[in-house]
Amino acid sequence: MTLFNPCFIDKYVMFEALTEDGSLTNHLPPSMVLRNSGCLDSFLETYRHIYLKPCKGSQGKGIYTIIKNDDDTLLFNSLKHSESFLIFLPSGIQKKGFIKRSYLAQQAIIPKKLFGHRYDYRILVHYEKGFYKVTGKAVRMSQTQEITTHTPRGGKLFPYQDLKSKTWI
């Protein structure tokens, strides 16, 4: 049996590949691989609201948002809970495993919303007989939390055709 897409692509490898296309670079948020707590502190100082995603993760597992408030407190949000730190704690970062595991840090963007929930487009493409062919289109929308649209994390899939007539598409 031949396996297609036997693993998920590394998010930073994908980011690097996308930056090679000049028409896409203005649409990509600033990103970096988290190497140590100093890198994270510097990135947070610049962008104030970021996402941390496991480079080799999938289905929204292990995603965090971090907000650095004006008083320098940090607010960590995961899909299940929130934590607040009064000061930047490198030991807390290490305890969460952000240094041991490869994480991508990205500036948070302000998402577009429909019916009060963030959404994204999903396009399925197959390579067949020397050509790429679009075989499916859908819109994925968050429902139970606003960190990710992944269906295993409570997101919902809507057929593109059902929402195409909305003014937002």
Short mmCIF file of N, CA and C in Angstrom, two decimals, residues 61-140:
data_model
loop_
_atom_site.label_atom_id
_atom_site.label_comp_id
_atom_site.label_asym_id
_atom_site.label_seq_id
_atom_site.Cartn_x
_atom_site.Cartn_y
_atom_site.Cartn_z
N LYS A 61 -3.21 20.46 18.47
CA LYS A 61 -2.68 20.01 19.76
C LYS A 61 -1.47 20.84 20.15
N GLY A 62 -1.40 21.24 21.41
CA GLY A 62 -0.23 21.92 21.94
C GLY A 62 -0.08 23.37 21.55
N ILE A 63 -1.13 23.99 21.02
CA ILE A 63 -1.06 25.39 20.61
C ILE A 63 -1.37 26.30 21.81
N TYR A 64 -0.57 27.34 21.97
CA TYR A 64 -0.76 28.34 23.02
C TYR A 64 -0.79 29.73 22.40
N THR A 65 -1.47 30.64 23.05
CA THR A 65 -1.29 32.05 22.75
C THR A 65 -0.67 32.66 24.00
N ILE A 66 0.20 33.63 23.78
CA ILE A 66 0.80 34.36 24.90
C ILE A 66 0.62 35.85 24.62
N ILE A 67 0.13 36.54 25.62
CA ILE A 67 -0.02 38.00 25.53
C ILE A 67 0.87 38.62 26.60
N LYS A 68 1.71 39.55 26.18
CA LYS A 68 2.52 40.31 27.13
C LYS A 68 1.81 41.64 27.36
N ASN A 69 1.28 41.80 28.56
CA ASN A 69 0.53 43.00 28.92
C ASN A 69 1.45 44.19 29.14
N ASP A 70 0.86 45.38 29.22
CA ASP A 70 1.64 46.61 29.42
C ASP A 70 2.45 46.58 30.72
N ASP A 71 1.95 45.86 31.74
CA ASP A 71 2.68 45.76 33.01
C ASP A 71 3.68 44.60 33.00
N ASP A 72 3.93 44.03 31.82
CA ASP A 72 4.87 42.93 31.58
C ASP A 72 4.41 41.59 32.15
N THR A 73 3.18 41.49 32.65
CA THR A 73 2.67 40.18 33.01
C THR A 73 2.39 39.41 31.72
N LEU A 74 2.47 38.10 31.81
CA LEU A 74 2.21 37.24 30.66
C LEU A 74 0.93 36.46 30.88
N LEU A 75 0.12 36.38 29.87
CA LEU A 75 -1.09 35.59 29.91
C LEU A 75 -0.94 34.45 28.91
N PHE A 76 -0.85 33.21 29.43
CA PHE A 76 -0.78 32.01 28.60
C PHE A 76 -2.18 31.46 28.42
N ASN A 77 -2.58 31.20 27.21
CA ASN A 77 -3.87 30.56 26.94
C ASN A 77 -3.63 29.30 26.13
N SER A 78 -4.26 28.22 26.57
CA SER A 78 -4.28 27.00 25.77
C SER A 78 -5.74 26.72 25.46
N LEU A 79 -5.99 25.63 24.81
CA LEU A 79 -7.38 25.29 24.49
C LEU A 79 -8.18 24.97 25.74
N LYS A 80 -7.49 24.61 26.83
CA LYS A 80 -8.21 24.17 28.02
C LYS A 80 -8.14 25.13 29.20
N HIS A 81 -7.11 25.97 29.27
CA HIS A 81 -7.00 26.84 30.44
C HIS A 81 -6.14 28.07 30.15
N SER A 82 -6.16 28.99 31.11
CA SER A 82 -5.33 30.20 31.05
C SER A 82 -4.48 30.27 32.31
N GLU A 83 -3.27 30.80 32.17
CA GLU A 83 -2.39 31.04 33.30
C GLU A 83 -1.82 32.44 33.15
N SER A 84 -1.60 33.09 34.27
CA SER A 84 -1.01 34.42 34.24
C SER A 84 0.25 34.41 35.09
N PHE A 85 1.33 35.01 34.58
CA PHE A 85 2.59 35.11 35.31
C PHE A 85 2.87 36.58 35.57
N LEU A 86 3.32 36.89 36.78
CA LEU A 86 3.60 38.28 37.12
C LEU A 86 4.86 38.79 36.44
N ILE A 87 5.82 37.91 36.24
CA ILE A 87 7.06 38.29 35.56
C ILE A 87 7.39 37.19 34.57
N PHE A 88 8.32 37.48 33.68
CA PHE A 88 8.75 36.48 32.71
C PHE A 88 9.55 35.41 33.45
N LEU A 89 9.11 34.18 33.37
CA LEU A 89 9.76 33.09 34.09
C LEU A 89 10.35 32.08 33.11
N PRO A 90 11.64 32.17 32.83
CA PRO A 90 12.24 31.18 31.93
C PRO A 90 12.04 29.75 32.41
N SER A 91 12.05 29.55 33.74
CA SER A 91 11.86 28.19 34.25
C SER A 91 10.45 27.69 33.94
N GLY A 92 9.47 28.58 33.95
CA GLY A 92 8.11 28.20 33.58
C GLY A 92 8.01 27.81 32.13
N ILE A 93 8.75 28.51 31.28
CA ILE A 93 8.78 28.19 29.86
C ILE A 93 9.38 26.80 29.66
N GLN A 94 10.48 26.53 30.37
CA GLN A 94 11.12 25.23 30.24
C GLN A 94 10.23 24.12 30.80
N LYS A 95 9.52 24.42 31.89
CA LYS A 95 8.64 23.43 32.50
C LYS A 95 7.53 23.01 31.52
N LYS A 96 7.04 23.93 30.72
CA LYS A 96 6.00 23.61 29.75
C LYS A 96 6.54 22.84 28.56
N GLY A 97 7.86 22.73 28.44
CA GLY A 97 8.44 21.95 27.36
C GLY A 97 8.66 22.71 26.07
N PHE A 98 8.56 24.04 26.10
CA PHE A 98 8.73 24.82 24.88
C PHE A 98 10.16 24.78 24.37
N ILE A 99 11.12 24.54 25.27
CA ILE A 99 12.52 24.51 24.85
C ILE A 99 12.90 23.10 24.40
N LYS A 100 12.38 22.08 25.06
CA LYS A 100 12.73 20.70 24.72
C LYS A 100 12.16 20.28 23.37
N ARG A 101 10.99 20.73 23.07
CA ARG A 101 10.30 20.39 21.84
C ARG A 101 10.41 21.58 20.89
N SER A 102 10.44 21.33 19.61
CA SER A 102 10.58 22.40 18.63
C SER A 102 9.24 23.13 18.46
N TYR A 103 9.23 24.42 18.81
CA TYR A 103 8.02 25.24 18.70
C TYR A 103 8.24 26.40 17.74
N LEU A 104 7.20 26.75 17.02
CA LEU A 104 7.19 27.91 16.14
C LEU A 104 6.48 29.03 16.88
N ALA A 105 7.12 30.18 16.97
CA ALA A 105 6.49 31.38 17.53
C ALA A 105 6.07 32.25 16.36
N GLN A 106 4.82 32.71 16.38
CA GLN A 106 4.30 33.57 15.31
C GLN A 106 3.54 34.74 15.92
N GLN A 107 3.70 35.90 15.30
CA GLN A 107 2.89 37.05 15.70
C GLN A 107 1.42 36.69 15.50
N ALA A 108 0.59 36.97 16.49
CA ALA A 108 -0.85 36.73 16.35
C ALA A 108 -1.43 37.74 15.37
N ILE A 109 -2.34 37.28 14.56
CA ILE A 109 -3.04 38.17 13.64
C ILE A 109 -4.45 38.41 14.16
N ILE A 110 -5.06 39.46 13.70
CA ILE A 110 -6.47 39.69 14.05
C ILE A 110 -7.29 38.93 13.01
N PRO A 111 -7.96 37.86 13.43
CA PRO A 111 -8.67 37.03 12.46
C PRO A 111 -9.98 37.65 11.99
N LYS A 112 -10.34 37.34 10.78
CA LYS A 112 -11.69 37.69 10.32
C LYS A 112 -12.64 36.74 11.03
N LYS A 113 -13.86 37.21 11.25
CA LYS A 113 -14.83 36.38 11.95
C LYS A 113 -16.15 36.37 11.19
N LEU A 114 -16.85 35.28 11.33
CA LEU A 114 -18.19 35.12 10.79
C LEU A 114 -19.04 34.56 11.91
N PHE A 115 -20.17 35.18 12.16
CA PHE A 115 -21.05 34.77 13.27
C PHE A 115 -20.29 34.77 14.60
N GLY A 116 -19.31 35.67 14.74
CA GLY A 116 -18.55 35.79 15.98
C GLY A 116 -17.42 34.80 16.15
N HIS A 117 -17.12 34.00 15.13
CA HIS A 117 -16.07 32.98 15.24
C HIS A 117 -15.05 33.12 14.12
N ARG A 118 -13.79 32.84 14.45
CA ARG A 118 -12.73 32.87 13.44
C ARG A 118 -12.94 31.72 12.47
N TYR A 119 -12.46 31.91 11.25
CA TYR A 119 -12.60 30.87 10.23
C TYR A 119 -11.39 30.87 9.32
N ASP A 120 -11.22 29.78 8.60
CA ASP A 120 -10.20 29.71 7.56
C ASP A 120 -10.71 28.85 6.42
N TYR A 121 -10.03 29.00 5.29
CA TYR A 121 -10.38 28.23 4.09
C TYR A 121 -9.52 26.99 4.02
N ARG A 122 -10.10 25.92 3.55
CA ARG A 122 -9.37 24.68 3.32
C ARG A 122 -9.59 24.28 1.88
N ILE A 123 -8.51 24.09 1.16
CA ILE A 123 -8.60 23.67 -0.24
C ILE A 123 -7.82 22.39 -0.40
N LEU A 124 -8.47 21.36 -0.90
CA LEU A 124 -7.84 20.06 -1.12
C LEU A 124 -7.44 19.97 -2.58
N VAL A 125 -6.16 19.68 -2.81
CA VAL A 125 -5.61 19.62 -4.16
C VAL A 125 -4.93 18.28 -4.36
N HIS A 126 -5.19 17.64 -5.49
CA HIS A 126 -4.53 16.38 -5.84
C HIS A 126 -3.72 16.57 -7.12
N TYR A 127 -2.63 15.85 -7.18
CA TYR A 127 -1.78 15.86 -8.38
C TYR A 127 -2.16 14.63 -9.20
N GLU A 128 -2.62 14.87 -10.41
CA GLU A 128 -3.10 13.78 -11.24
C GLU A 128 -2.68 13.99 -12.69
N LYS A 129 -2.01 13.00 -13.24
CA LYS A 129 -1.61 13.03 -14.65
C LYS A 129 -0.87 14.31 -15.03
N GLY A 130 0.05 14.73 -14.16
CA GLY A 130 0.88 15.88 -14.47
C GLY A 130 0.29 17.24 -14.12
N PHE A 131 -0.90 17.25 -13.55
CA PHE A 131 -1.55 18.53 -13.22
C PHE A 131 -2.10 18.49 -11.80
N TYR A 132 -2.17 19.66 -11.19
CA TYR A 132 -2.81 19.80 -9.89
C TYR A 132 -4.29 20.12 -10.12
N LYS A 133 -5.13 19.44 -9.34
CA LYS A 133 -6.57 19.61 -9.51
C LYS A 133 -7.21 19.86 -8.15
N VAL A 134 -8.02 20.94 -8.06
CA VAL A 134 -8.76 21.21 -6.83
C VAL A 134 -9.89 20.20 -6.74
N THR A 135 -9.89 19.43 -5.65
CA THR A 135 -10.91 18.39 -5.48
C THR A 135 -11.87 18.68 -4.32
N GLY A 136 -11.59 19.73 -3.57
CA GLY A 136 -12.50 20.07 -2.49
C GLY A 136 -12.23 21.45 -1.92
N LYS A 137 -13.30 22.12 -1.48
CA LYS A 137 -13.19 23.43 -0.83
C LYS A 137 -14.11 23.42 0.38
N ALA A 138 -13.63 24.00 1.47
CA ALA A 138 -14.45 24.08 2.67
C ALA A 138 -14.02 25.29 3.50
N VAL A 139 -14.86 25.65 4.44
CA VAL A 139 -14.56 26.69 5.41
C VAL A 139 -14.59 26.01 6.77
N ARG A 140 -13.53 26.21 7.56
CA ARG A 140 -13.47 25.66 8.90
C ARG A 140 -13.62 26.81 9.88
#
